[in-house]
Amino acid sequence: MSLKNNYITYQGYECLSACLVNYLRFMNYRISGSDIFFIGSGSGFIFKKNEEENRRIVATRQYEANYDFCRKIGIDYSVKSMKGESATVILEAMTEKKMCVTIQASTLFLTYNPIFLKGEGFHFINILHVDREGGRMYVSDGYIPTVRPCTYEGWIPAADIIKGWERTDNLVFFINTMPIGELLETEINNVYSYMVNSVKAFIKGDGKNLPNNKRLCEYVGSILIGTDDQDLYRKEMSNLRFNFKANGFFAYKYHILDQMQRTQSELSREYEDMIKKWEAWFMNIMKLRDVYQTERNRRSYEKFMYLTEIEEKILCKLL
């Protein structure tokens, strides 16, 4: 019996979190990506420079939150390289035992969505079944970072999986034991307060630095109106897309909305409309990414500032 029977791939907003949520739901734990995000303290934004790649990083702690969540509620997990071992045999053995087999692979070999073929990144997916005779594997991907995120569940050539997996030295994440009943229930009951505290920090700051929403305005402004060097502009716009889609800018909003929808129906509808405005803004600036145009970019930056102000007013109703 393989995992693909009775398994459902739900939408997530970060690849490892989506893998974890979907497996835990398969194991009958009621949990969402926002629970993992806030229990694992994923909302702190990081602003730094990657000197080696000469690019700016703007990100939440959404990736690190997965591991902090596991430790906090008592999930015993392993992350290790299986380089040099027979990859197909290992995956087949693990899936037949209904183990959660989460691998990290190069996106260049994830051929089920063209977004992955635009450049190499590294992405977590769940392997649900291995068909050695057919030369294929059944995979679950709960977060494909398209403009509007989507999922994939289905077959993919085993050769593609193995090649992509080899690019990460056959990195695998799997759960050993899950003694999490009471701990998880306690933390789930605390999630809403964790969310509210994170929102307070996001818009009020810590007294040492500008609040994160204001720092995001500075970052976006430095790109949209900060340079007219076309080559630098294209590079920075490509990096902005990655920071906002893969590093948590939108995921944070989706997680806040998920928690709102559990208790604040009227406010959640208002915030859902707010997110749609953010998505429309993002789709619009992606049309501007190749050529810098002073007036058009200025209007886009003013729109960002306006949306930030309106969002802050909505979020303040939580405090």
PDB file of C-alpha atoms in Angstrom:
ATOM      1  CA  MET A   1       0.000   0.000   0.000  1.00  0.00           C
ATOM      2  CA  SER A   2       1.528   3.339  -1.038  1.00  0.00           C
ATOM      3  CA  LEU A   3       0.920   6.825   0.301  1.00  0.00           C
ATOM      4  CA  LYS A   4      -0.835   7.969  -2.863  1.00  0.00           C
ATOM      5  CA  ASN A   5      -3.985   6.104  -1.839  1.00  0.00           C
ATOM      6  CA  ASN A   6      -6.327   8.463   0.087  1.00  0.00           C
ATOM      7  CA  TYR A   7      -3.720  11.251  -0.013  1.00  0.00           C
ATOM      8  CA  ILE A   8      -4.813  14.815  -0.840  1.00  0.00           C
ATOM      9  CA  THR A   9      -2.471  17.614  -1.900  1.00  0.00           C
ATOM     10  CA  TYR A  10      -3.650  20.839  -0.267  1.00  0.00           C
ATOM     11  CA  GLN A  11      -2.454  24.304  -1.256  1.00  0.00           C
ATOM     12  CA  GLY A  12       0.445  25.671   0.779  1.00  0.00           C
ATOM     13  CA  TYR A  13       2.655  28.765   0.506  1.00  0.00           C
ATOM     14  CA  GLU A  14       6.132  27.365   1.188  1.00  0.00           C
ATOM     15  CA  CYS A  15       7.344  24.082  -0.208  1.00  0.00           C
ATOM     16  CA  LEU A  16       8.610  22.279   2.909  1.00  0.00           C
ATOM     17  CA  SER A  17       5.671  23.491   4.983  1.00  0.00           C
ATOM     18  CA  ALA A  18       3.247  22.217   2.317  1.00  0.00           C
ATOM     19  CA  CYS A  19       4.949  18.811   2.344  1.00  0.00           C
ATOM     20  CA  LEU A  20       4.691  18.635   6.123  1.00  0.00           C
ATOM     21  CA  VAL A  21       1.070  19.795   6.280  1.00  0.00           C
ATOM     22  CA  ASN A  22      -0.118  17.394   3.603  1.00  0.00           C
ATOM     23  CA  TYR A  23       1.507  14.410   5.250  1.00  0.00           C
ATOM     24  CA  LEU A  24       0.205  15.339   8.716  1.00  0.00           C
ATOM     25  CA  ARG A  25      -3.296  15.706   7.286  1.00  0.00           C
ATOM     26  CA  PHE A  26      -2.931  12.299   5.696  1.00  0.00           C
ATOM     27  CA  MET A  27      -2.134  11.054   9.210  1.00  0.00           C
ATOM     28  CA  ASN A  28      -5.379  12.694  10.448  1.00  0.00           C
ATOM     29  CA  TYR A  29      -3.871  15.692  12.218  1.00  0.00           C
ATOM     30  CA  ARG A  30      -5.919  18.857  11.727  1.00  0.00           C
ATOM     31  CA  ILE A  31      -3.329  21.456  10.856  1.00  0.00           C
ATOM     32  CA  SER A  32      -2.631  24.211   8.339  1.00  0.00           C
ATOM     33  CA  GLY A  33       0.398  25.984   6.971  1.00  0.00           C
ATOM     34  CA  SER A  34      -0.438  29.039   9.041  1.00  0.00           C
ATOM     35  CA  ASP A  35      -0.308  26.915  12.211  1.00  0.00           C
ATOM     36  CA  ILE A  36       3.209  25.768  11.350  1.00  0.00           C
ATOM     37  CA  PHE A  37       4.226  29.311  10.373  1.00  0.00           C
ATOM     38  CA  PHE A  38       3.106  31.014  13.579  1.00  0.00           C
ATOM     39  CA  ILE A  39       3.935  28.192  16.017  1.00  0.00           C
ATOM     40  CA  GLY A  40       7.397  28.094  14.462  1.00  0.00           C
ATOM     41  CA  SER A  41       7.775  31.898  14.720  1.00  0.00           C
ATOM     42  CA  GLY A  42       8.081  32.350  10.974  1.00  0.00           C
ATOM     43  CA  SER A  43       6.988  35.963  10.664  1.00  0.00           C
ATOM     44  CA  GLY A  44      10.183  37.846  11.482  1.00  0.00           C
ATOM     45  CA  PHE A  45      11.419  39.561   8.290  1.00  0.00           C
ATOM     46  CA  ILE A  46      15.104  39.468   7.427  1.00  0.00           C
ATOM     47  CA  PHE A  47      16.777  42.203   5.370  1.00  0.00           C
ATOM     48  CA  LYS A  48      20.340  41.415   4.355  1.00  0.00           C
ATOM     49  CA  LYS A  49      22.837  41.323   1.489  1.00  0.00           C
ATOM     50  CA  ASN A  50      24.106  38.095  -0.046  1.00  0.00           C
ATOM     51  CA  GLU A  51      27.645  39.211  -0.804  1.00  0.00           C
ATOM     52  CA  GLU A  52      28.569  36.078  -2.757  1.00  0.00           C
ATOM     53  CA  GLU A  53      25.668  36.453  -5.183  1.00  0.00           C
ATOM     54  CA  ASN A  54      25.536  40.267  -4.904  1.00  0.00           C
ATOM     55  CA  ARG A  55      21.807  40.392  -4.251  1.00  0.00           C
ATOM     56  CA  ARG A  56      19.529  41.600  -1.504  1.00  0.00           C
ATOM     57  CA  ILE A  57      17.487  39.129   0.501  1.00  0.00           C
ATOM     58  CA  VAL A  58      14.117  40.059   1.956  1.00  0.00           C
ATOM     59  CA  ALA A  59      12.549  37.077   3.632  1.00  0.00           C
ATOM     60  CA  THR A  60      10.505  35.796   6.533  1.00  0.00           C
ATOM     61  CA  ARG A  61      11.635  32.853   8.674  1.00  0.00           C
ATOM     62  CA  GLN A  62       9.095  30.608   6.953  1.00  0.00           C
ATOM     63  CA  TYR A  63      11.636  27.903   6.100  1.00  0.00           C
ATOM     64  CA  GLU A  64      13.242  27.822   9.556  1.00  0.00           C
ATOM     65  CA  ALA A  65       9.755  27.805  11.108  1.00  0.00           C
ATOM     66  CA  ASN A  66       9.171  24.270   9.847  1.00  0.00           C
ATOM     67  CA  TYR A  67      11.982  22.888  11.982  1.00  0.00           C
ATOM     68  CA  ASP A  68      11.104  25.066  14.986  1.00  0.00           C
ATOM     69  CA  PHE A  69       7.508  23.840  14.755  1.00  0.00           C
ATOM     70  CA  CYS A  70       8.633  20.206  14.759  1.00  0.00           C
ATOM     71  CA  ARG A  71      10.892  20.720  17.767  1.00  0.00           C
ATOM     72  CA  LYS A  72       8.271  22.699  19.657  1.00  0.00           C
ATOM     73  CA  ILE A  73       5.553  20.057  19.416  1.00  0.00           C
ATOM     74  CA  GLY A  74       7.786  17.008  19.678  1.00  0.00           C
ATOM     75  CA  ILE A  75       8.086  15.681  16.129  1.00  0.00           C
ATOM     76  CA  ASP A  76      11.271  13.640  15.804  1.00  0.00           C
ATOM     77  CA  TYR A  77      12.615  14.207  12.282  1.00  0.00           C
ATOM     78  CA  SER A  78      15.785  13.596  10.297  1.00  0.00           C
ATOM     79  CA  VAL A  79      17.367  15.626   7.506  1.00  0.00           C
ATOM     80  CA  LYS A  80      20.258  13.929   5.758  1.00  0.00           C
ATOM     81  CA  SER A  81      22.002  13.262   2.489  1.00  0.00           C
ATOM     82  CA  MET A  82      21.615   9.827   0.919  1.00  0.00           C
ATOM     83  CA  LYS A  83      24.315  10.465  -1.649  1.00  0.00           C
ATOM     84  CA  GLY A  84      25.915   7.342  -3.001  1.00  0.00           C
ATOM     85  CA  GLU A  85      23.016   5.081  -2.088  1.00  0.00           C
ATOM     86  CA  SER A  86      20.539   3.519  -4.497  1.00  0.00           C
ATOM     87  CA  ALA A  87      18.021   6.352  -4.655  1.00  0.00           C
ATOM     88  CA  THR A  88      15.145   4.518  -6.307  1.00  0.00           C
ATOM     89  CA  VAL A  89      15.381   1.525  -3.977  1.00  0.00           C
ATOM     90  CA  ILE A  90      15.472   3.770  -0.898  1.00  0.00           C
ATOM     91  CA  LEU A  91      12.460   5.821  -1.951  1.00  0.00           C
ATOM     92  CA  GLU A  92      10.484   2.725  -2.861  1.00  0.00           C
ATOM     93  CA  ALA A  93      11.185   1.079   0.492  1.00  0.00           C
ATOM     94  CA  MET A  94      10.249   4.192   2.455  1.00  0.00           C
ATOM     95  CA  THR A  95       6.998   4.889   0.608  1.00  0.00           C
ATOM     96  CA  GLU A  96       5.898   1.263   0.928  1.00  0.00           C
ATOM     97  CA  LYS A  97       6.222   1.687   4.695  1.00  0.00           C
ATOM     98  CA  LYS A  98       4.013   4.805   4.483  1.00  0.00           C
ATOM     99  CA  MET A  99       6.872   6.986   5.671  1.00  0.00           C
ATOM    100  CA  CYS A 100       6.810  10.670   4.848  1.00  0.00           C
ATOM    101  CA  VAL A 101       9.483  10.951   2.174  1.00  0.00           C
ATOM    102  CA  THR A 102      10.202  14.580   1.445  1.00  0.00           C
ATOM    103  CA  ILE A 103      13.080  15.246  -0.921  1.00  0.00           C
ATOM    104  CA  GLN A 104      14.727  18.434  -2.091  1.00  0.00           C
ATOM    105  CA  ALA A 105      15.347  18.554  -5.833  1.00  0.00           C
ATOM    106  CA  SER A 106      16.596  20.996  -8.445  1.00  0.00           C
ATOM    107  CA  THR A 107      13.669  22.785 -10.066  1.00  0.00           C
ATOM    108  CA  LEU A 108      15.256  22.315 -13.496  1.00  0.00           C
ATOM    109  CA  PHE A 109      14.014  18.732 -13.467  1.00  0.00           C
ATOM    110  CA  LEU A 110      10.488  19.425 -12.143  1.00  0.00           C
ATOM    111  CA  THR A 111       8.901  19.431 -15.579  1.00  0.00           C
ATOM    112  CA  TYR A 112       5.263  19.523 -14.465  1.00  0.00           C
ATOM    113  CA  ASN A 113       5.192  23.340 -14.363  1.00  0.00           C
ATOM    114  CA  PRO A 114       7.083  25.779 -16.643  1.00  0.00           C
ATOM    115  CA  ILE A 115       7.735  28.201 -13.760  1.00  0.00           C
ATOM    116  CA  PHE A 116      10.446  25.825 -12.550  1.00  0.00           C
ATOM    117  CA  LEU A 117      12.347  25.913 -15.826  1.00  0.00           C
ATOM    118  CA  LYS A 118      13.132  29.653 -15.701  1.00  0.00           C
ATOM    119  CA  GLY A 119      16.189  29.158 -13.533  1.00  0.00           C
ATOM    120  CA  GLU A 120      17.572  26.715 -11.025  1.00  0.00           C
ATOM    121  CA  GLY A 121      16.268  26.728  -7.498  1.00  0.00           C
ATOM    122  CA  PHE A 122      15.757  24.001  -4.932  1.00  0.00           C
ATOM    123  CA  HIS A 123      12.332  22.741  -3.983  1.00  0.00           C
ATOM    124  CA  PHE A 124      10.796  20.216  -1.580  1.00  0.00           C
ATOM    125  CA  ILE A 125       8.239  17.671  -2.787  1.00  0.00           C
ATOM    126  CA  ASN A 126       6.705  14.530  -1.307  1.00  0.00           C
ATOM    127  CA  ILE A 127       7.305  11.184  -2.998  1.00  0.00           C
ATOM    128  CA  LEU A 128       4.165   9.081  -2.600  1.00  0.00           C
ATOM    129  CA  HIS A 129       4.854   6.039  -4.753  1.00  0.00           C
ATOM    130  CA  VAL A 130       7.662   4.540  -6.831  1.00  0.00           C
ATOM    131  CA  ASP A 131       6.851   2.495  -9.931  1.00  0.00           C
ATOM    132  CA  ARG A 132      10.223   0.992 -10.807  1.00  0.00           C
ATOM    133  CA  GLU A 133       8.910  -1.090 -13.698  1.00  0.00           C
ATOM    134  CA  GLY A 134       7.209   1.924 -15.253  1.00  0.00           C
ATOM    135  CA  GLY A 135      10.176   4.217 -14.586  1.00  0.00           C
ATOM    136  CA  ARG A 136       8.067   6.821 -12.835  1.00  0.00           C
ATOM    137  CA  MET A 137       7.280   8.306  -9.423  1.00  0.00           C
ATOM    138  CA  TYR A 138       4.046   9.726  -8.031  1.00  0.00           C
ATOM    139  CA  VAL A 139       4.706  13.097  -6.409  1.00  0.00           C
ATOM    140  CA  SER A 140       2.850  15.727  -4.404  1.00  0.00           C
ATOM    141  CA  ASP A 141       3.801  19.404  -4.617  1.00  0.00           C
ATOM    142  CA  GLY A 142       1.701  21.657  -2.403  1.00  0.00           C
ATOM    143  CA  TYR A 143       3.314  24.935  -3.450  1.00  0.00           C
ATOM    144  CA  ILE A 144       4.179  25.910  -7.001  1.00  0.00           C
ATOM    145  CA  PRO A 145       5.263  29.600  -6.863  1.00  0.00           C
ATOM    146  CA  THR A 146       3.278  30.920  -9.816  1.00  0.00           C
ATOM    147  CA  VAL A 147       1.712  34.399  -9.535  1.00  0.00           C
ATOM    148  CA  ARG A 148      -1.343  32.665  -8.136  1.00  0.00           C
ATOM    149  CA  PRO A 149       0.085  29.622  -6.334  1.00  0.00           C
ATOM    150  CA  CYS A 150      -1.060  26.176  -7.413  1.00  0.00           C
ATOM    151  CA  THR A 151      -0.374  22.500  -6.659  1.00  0.00           C
ATOM    152  CA  TYR A 152       0.527  19.330  -8.517  1.00  0.00           C
ATOM    153  CA  GLU A 153      -0.112  15.695  -7.760  1.00  0.00           C
ATOM    154  CA  GLY A 154       0.737  13.050 -10.325  1.00  0.00           C
ATOM    155  CA  TRP A 155       3.353  10.986 -12.107  1.00  0.00           C
ATOM    156  CA  ILE A 156       6.744  12.273 -13.199  1.00  0.00           C
ATOM    157  CA  PRO A 157       9.597  10.328 -14.877  1.00  0.00           C
ATOM    158  CA  ALA A 158      11.816   8.713 -12.251  1.00  0.00           C
ATOM    159  CA  ALA A 159      14.903   9.780 -14.194  1.00  0.00           C
ATOM    160  CA  ASP A 160      13.946  13.455 -13.784  1.00  0.00           C
ATOM    161  CA  ILE A 161      13.404  13.036 -10.043  1.00  0.00           C
ATOM    162  CA  ILE A 162      16.708  11.248  -9.561  1.00  0.00           C
ATOM    163  CA  LYS A 163      18.669  13.834 -11.583  1.00  0.00           C
ATOM    164  CA  GLY A 164      17.067  16.702  -9.698  1.00  0.00           C
ATOM    165  CA  TRP A 165      17.592  14.985  -6.368  1.00  0.00           C
ATOM    166  CA  GLU A 166      21.256  14.359  -7.097  1.00  0.00           C
ATOM    167  CA  ARG A 167      21.730  18.134  -7.476  1.00  0.00           C
ATOM    168  CA  THR A 168      21.026  18.454  -3.718  1.00  0.00           C
ATOM    169  CA  ASP A 169      23.256  15.501  -2.750  1.00  0.00           C
ATOM    170  CA  ASN A 170      20.081  13.443  -2.298  1.00  0.00           C
ATOM    171  CA  LEU A 171      18.775  15.542   0.599  1.00  0.00           C
ATOM    172  CA  VAL A 172      15.788  13.955   2.330  1.00  0.00           C
ATOM    173  CA  PHE A 173      13.532  15.032   5.212  1.00  0.00           C
ATOM    174  CA  PHE A 174      11.519  12.383   6.995  1.00  0.00           C
ATOM    175  CA  ILE A 175       9.582  11.981  10.209  1.00  0.00           C
ATOM    176  CA  ASN A 176      10.668   9.305  12.650  1.00  0.00           C
ATOM    177  CA  THR A 177       7.993   9.593  15.356  1.00  0.00           C
ATOM    178  CA  MET A 178       5.095  11.937  16.093  1.00  0.00           C
ATOM    179  CA  PRO A 179       4.246  12.021  19.825  1.00  0.00           C
ATOM    180  CA  ILE A 180       2.454  15.341  19.371  1.00  0.00           C
ATOM    181  CA  GLY A 181      -1.182  15.026  20.506  1.00  0.00           C
ATOM    182  CA  GLU A 182      -1.472  17.281  23.582  1.00  0.00           C
ATOM    183  CA  LEU A 183       1.429  19.520  22.637  1.00  0.00           C
ATOM    184  CA  LEU A 184      -0.066  20.195  19.223  1.00  0.00           C
ATOM    185  CA  GLU A 185      -3.517  20.902  20.659  1.00  0.00           C
ATOM    186  CA  THR A 186      -2.061  23.384  23.153  1.00  0.00           C
ATOM    187  CA  GLU A 187      -0.095  25.200  20.472  1.00  0.00           C
ATOM    188  CA  ILE A 188      -3.036  25.269  18.053  1.00  0.00           C
ATOM    189  CA  ASN A 189      -5.041  27.017  20.779  1.00  0.00           C
ATOM    190  CA  ASN A 190      -2.285  29.637  21.015  1.00  0.00           C
ATOM    191  CA  VAL A 191      -1.815  30.234  17.290  1.00  0.00           C
ATOM    192  CA  TYR A 192      -4.194  33.171  16.977  1.00  0.00           C
ATOM    193  CA  SER A 193      -2.392  35.087  19.737  1.00  0.00           C
ATOM    194  CA  TYR A 194       0.945  34.285  18.056  1.00  0.00           C
ATOM    195  CA  MET A 195      -0.454  35.762  14.835  1.00  0.00           C
ATOM    196  CA  VAL A 196      -1.660  38.933  16.550  1.00  0.00           C
ATOM    197  CA  ASN A 197       1.718  39.435  18.249  1.00  0.00           C
ATOM    198  CA  SER A 198       3.498  39.003  14.914  1.00  0.00           C
ATOM    199  CA  VAL A 199       1.241  41.603  13.279  1.00  0.00           C
ATOM    200  CA  LYS A 200       1.985  44.023  16.103  1.00  0.00           C
ATOM    201  CA  ALA A 201       5.720  43.591  15.525  1.00  0.00           C
ATOM    202  CA  PHE A 202       5.254  43.926  11.756  1.00  0.00           C
ATOM    203  CA  ILE A 203       3.562  47.320  11.914  1.00  0.00           C
ATOM    204  CA  LYS A 204       4.919  48.718  15.192  1.00  0.00           C
ATOM    205  CA  GLY A 205       8.514  47.503  15.111  1.00  0.00           C
ATOM    206  CA  ASP A 206      10.821  46.598  17.986  1.00  0.00           C
ATOM    207  CA  GLY A 207      11.967  50.096  18.870  1.00  0.00           C
ATOM    208  CA  LYS A 208      15.402  49.503  17.327  1.00  0.00           C
ATOM    209  CA  ASN A 209      14.633  49.422  13.596  1.00  0.00           C
ATOM    210  CA  LEU A 210      11.907  50.738  11.352  1.00  0.00           C
ATOM    211  CA  PRO A 211       8.782  48.518  11.366  1.00  0.00           C
ATOM    212  CA  ASN A 212       8.991  45.821   8.709  1.00  0.00           C
ATOM    213  CA  ASN A 213       6.225  47.300   6.564  1.00  0.00           C
ATOM    214  CA  LYS A 214       8.181  50.575   6.384  1.00  0.00           C
ATOM    215  CA  ARG A 215      11.416  48.733   5.573  1.00  0.00           C
ATOM    216  CA  LEU A 216       9.590  46.959   2.746  1.00  0.00           C
ATOM    217  CA  CYS A 217       8.579  50.375   1.377  1.00  0.00           C
ATOM    218  CA  GLU A 218      12.234  51.435   1.375  1.00  0.00           C
ATOM    219  CA  TYR A 219      13.249  48.238  -0.390  1.00  0.00           C
ATOM    220  CA  VAL A 220      10.615  48.527  -3.129  1.00  0.00           C
ATOM    221  CA  GLY A 221      11.298  52.232  -3.576  1.00  0.00           C
ATOM    222  CA  SER A 222      15.013  51.610  -4.067  1.00  0.00           C
ATOM    223  CA  ILE A 223      14.119  49.412  -7.060  1.00  0.00           C
ATOM    224  CA  LEU A 224      11.138  51.129  -8.657  1.00  0.00           C
ATOM    225  CA  ILE A 225      12.380  54.707  -8.347  1.00  0.00           C
ATOM    226  CA  GLY A 226      15.972  54.273  -7.139  1.00  0.00           C
ATOM    227  CA  THR A 227      17.799  53.558 -10.376  1.00  0.00           C
ATOM    228  CA  ASP A 228      17.496  54.064 -14.114  1.00  0.00           C
ATOM    229  CA  ASP A 229      20.330  51.643 -14.944  1.00  0.00           C
ATOM    230  CA  GLN A 230      18.482  49.138 -17.139  1.00  0.00           C
ATOM    231  CA  ASP A 231      20.704  46.123 -16.414  1.00  0.00           C
ATOM    232  CA  LEU A 232      20.660  46.708 -12.658  1.00  0.00           C
ATOM    233  CA  TYR A 233      16.921  47.349 -12.770  1.00  0.00           C
ATOM    234  CA  ARG A 234      16.172  44.044 -14.519  1.00  0.00           C
ATOM    235  CA  LYS A 235      18.345  42.171 -12.039  1.00  0.00           C
ATOM    236  CA  GLU A 236      16.688  43.837  -9.048  1.00  0.00           C
ATOM    237  CA  MET A 237      13.180  43.210 -10.416  1.00  0.00           C
ATOM    238  CA  SER A 238      13.970  39.527 -10.909  1.00  0.00           C
ATOM    239  CA  ASN A 239      15.237  39.403  -7.352  1.00  0.00           C
ATOM    240  CA  LEU A 240      12.138  41.213  -6.062  1.00  0.00           C
ATOM    241  CA  ARG A 241       9.946  38.585  -7.692  1.00  0.00           C
ATOM    242  CA  PHE A 242      11.848  35.842  -5.894  1.00  0.00           C
ATOM    243  CA  ASN A 243      11.803  37.658  -2.558  1.00  0.00           C
ATOM    244  CA  PHE A 244       8.075  38.292  -2.688  1.00  0.00           C
ATOM    245  CA  LYS A 245       6.908  34.952  -4.100  1.00  0.00           C
ATOM    246  CA  ALA A 246       9.399  32.477  -2.622  1.00  0.00           C
ATOM    247  CA  ASN A 247      10.618  34.238   0.509  1.00  0.00           C
ATOM    248  CA  GLY A 248       7.367  34.936   2.302  1.00  0.00           C
ATOM    249  CA  PHE A 249       5.968  38.400   1.492  1.00  0.00           C
ATOM    250  CA  PHE A 250       2.713  36.977   0.155  1.00  0.00           C
ATOM    251  CA  ALA A 251       2.790  33.830   2.294  1.00  0.00           C
ATOM    252  CA  TYR A 252       2.686  35.970   5.440  1.00  0.00           C
ATOM    253  CA  LYS A 253      -0.494  37.656   4.235  1.00  0.00           C
ATOM    254  CA  TYR A 254      -2.127  34.325   3.324  1.00  0.00           C
ATOM    255  CA  HIS A 255      -1.273  32.940   6.772  1.00  0.00           C
ATOM    256  CA  ILE A 256      -2.763  35.974   8.536  1.00  0.00           C
ATOM    257  CA  LEU A 257      -5.917  35.569   6.456  1.00  0.00           C
ATOM    258  CA  ASP A 258      -6.184  31.878   7.320  1.00  0.00           C
ATOM    259  CA  GLN A 259      -6.129  32.683  11.031  1.00  0.00           C
ATOM    260  CA  MET A 260      -8.566  35.578  10.606  1.00  0.00           C
ATOM    261  CA  GLN A 261     -11.066  33.359   8.832  1.00  0.00           C
ATOM    262  CA  ARG A 262     -11.359  31.176  11.922  1.00  0.00           C
ATOM    263  CA  THR A 263     -12.577  33.950  14.198  1.00  0.00           C
ATOM    264  CA  GLN A 264     -13.026  37.273  12.367  1.00  0.00           C
ATOM    265  CA  SER A 265     -15.407  36.713   9.464  1.00  0.00           C
ATOM    266  CA  GLU A 266     -16.115  40.374   8.590  1.00  0.00           C
ATOM    267  CA  LEU A 267     -12.508  41.484   9.017  1.00  0.00           C
ATOM    268  CA  SER A 268     -11.266  38.452   7.085  1.00  0.00           C
ATOM    269  CA  ARG A 269     -13.385  39.432   4.080  1.00  0.00           C
ATOM    270  CA  GLU A 270     -11.900  42.924   4.214  1.00  0.00           C
ATOM    271  CA  TYR A 271      -8.397  41.511   4.397  1.00  0.00           C
ATOM    272  CA  GLU A 272      -9.062  39.010   1.621  1.00  0.00           C
ATOM    273  CA  ASP A 273      -9.984  41.921  -0.649  1.00  0.00           C
ATOM    274  CA  MET A 274      -6.772  43.618   0.460  1.00  0.00           C
ATOM    275  CA  ILE A 275      -4.712  40.615  -0.617  1.00  0.00           C
ATOM    276  CA  LYS A 276      -6.398  40.640  -4.024  1.00  0.00           C
ATOM    277  CA  LYS A 277      -5.244  44.244  -4.427  1.00  0.00           C
ATOM    278  CA  TRP A 278      -1.697  43.177  -3.541  1.00  0.00           C
ATOM    279  CA  GLU A 279      -1.851  40.358  -6.097  1.00  0.00           C
ATOM    280  CA  ALA A 280      -3.057  42.781  -8.776  1.00  0.00           C
ATOM    281  CA  TRP A 281      -0.228  45.201  -7.934  1.00  0.00           C
ATOM    282  CA  PHE A 282       2.308  42.396  -8.167  1.00  0.00           C
ATOM    283  CA  MET A 283       1.006  41.175 -11.519  1.00  0.00           C
ATOM    284  CA  ASN A 284       1.228  44.734 -12.808  1.00  0.00           C
ATOM    285  CA  ILE A 285       4.837  45.338 -11.749  1.00  0.00           C
ATOM    286  CA  MET A 286       5.887  42.036 -13.288  1.00  0.00           C
ATOM    287  CA  LYS A 287       4.879  43.623 -16.601  1.00  0.00           C
ATOM    288  CA  LEU A 288       7.380  46.401 -15.840  1.00  0.00           C
ATOM    289  CA  ARG A 289      10.304  44.141 -15.065  1.00  0.00           C
ATOM    290  CA  ASP A 290      12.201  44.426 -18.364  1.00  0.00           C
ATOM    291  CA  VAL A 291      12.238  48.169 -19.082  1.00  0.00           C
ATOM    292  CA  TYR A 292      12.526  51.024 -16.598  1.00  0.00           C
ATOM    293  CA  GLN A 293       9.975  53.786 -17.262  1.00  0.00           C
ATOM    294  CA  THR A 294      10.157  56.690 -14.838  1.00  0.00           C
ATOM    295  CA  GLU A 295       6.520  57.765 -14.679  1.00  0.00           C
ATOM    296  CA  ARG A 296       5.066  54.257 -14.730  1.00  0.00           C
ATOM    297  CA  ASN A 297       7.443  53.091 -12.010  1.00  0.00           C
ATOM    298  CA  ARG A 298       6.663  56.122  -9.878  1.00  0.00           C
ATOM    299  CA  ARG A 299       2.937  55.309 -10.012  1.00  0.00           C
ATOM    300  CA  SER A 300       3.649  51.690  -9.084  1.00  0.00           C
ATOM    301  CA  TYR A 301       5.690  52.752  -6.075  1.00  0.00           C
ATOM    302  CA  GLU A 302       2.988  55.190  -4.941  1.00  0.00           C
ATOM    303  CA  LYS A 303       0.495  52.328  -5.231  1.00  0.00           C
ATOM    304  CA  PHE A 304       2.723  50.182  -3.012  1.00  0.00           C
ATOM    305  CA  MET A 305       2.843  52.922  -0.392  1.00  0.00           C
ATOM    306  CA  TYR A 306      -0.930  53.341  -0.569  1.00  0.00           C
ATOM    307  CA  LEU A 307      -1.597  49.610  -0.191  1.00  0.00           C
ATOM    308  CA  THR A 308       0.804  49.449   2.753  1.00  0.00           C
ATOM    309  CA  GLU A 309      -1.102  52.248   4.479  1.00  0.00           C
ATOM    310  CA  ILE A 310      -4.516  50.661   3.881  1.00  0.00           C
ATOM    311  CA  GLU A 311      -3.292  47.239   4.991  1.00  0.00           C
ATOM    312  CA  GLU A 312      -1.905  48.695   8.195  1.00  0.00           C
ATOM    313  CA  LYS A 313      -5.296  50.198   9.040  1.00  0.00           C
ATOM    314  CA  ILE A 314      -6.954  46.805   8.575  1.00  0.00           C
ATOM    315  CA  LEU A 315      -4.359  44.946  10.620  1.00  0.00           C
ATOM    316  CA  CYS A 316      -4.548  47.479  13.429  1.00  0.00           C
ATOM    317  CA  LYS A 317      -8.114  46.269  14.028  1.00  0.00           C
ATOM    318  CA  LEU A 318      -6.582  43.038  15.309  1.00  0.00           C
ATOM    319  CA  LEU A 319      -4.572  44.790  18.030  1.00  0.00           C
TER     320      LEU A 319
END
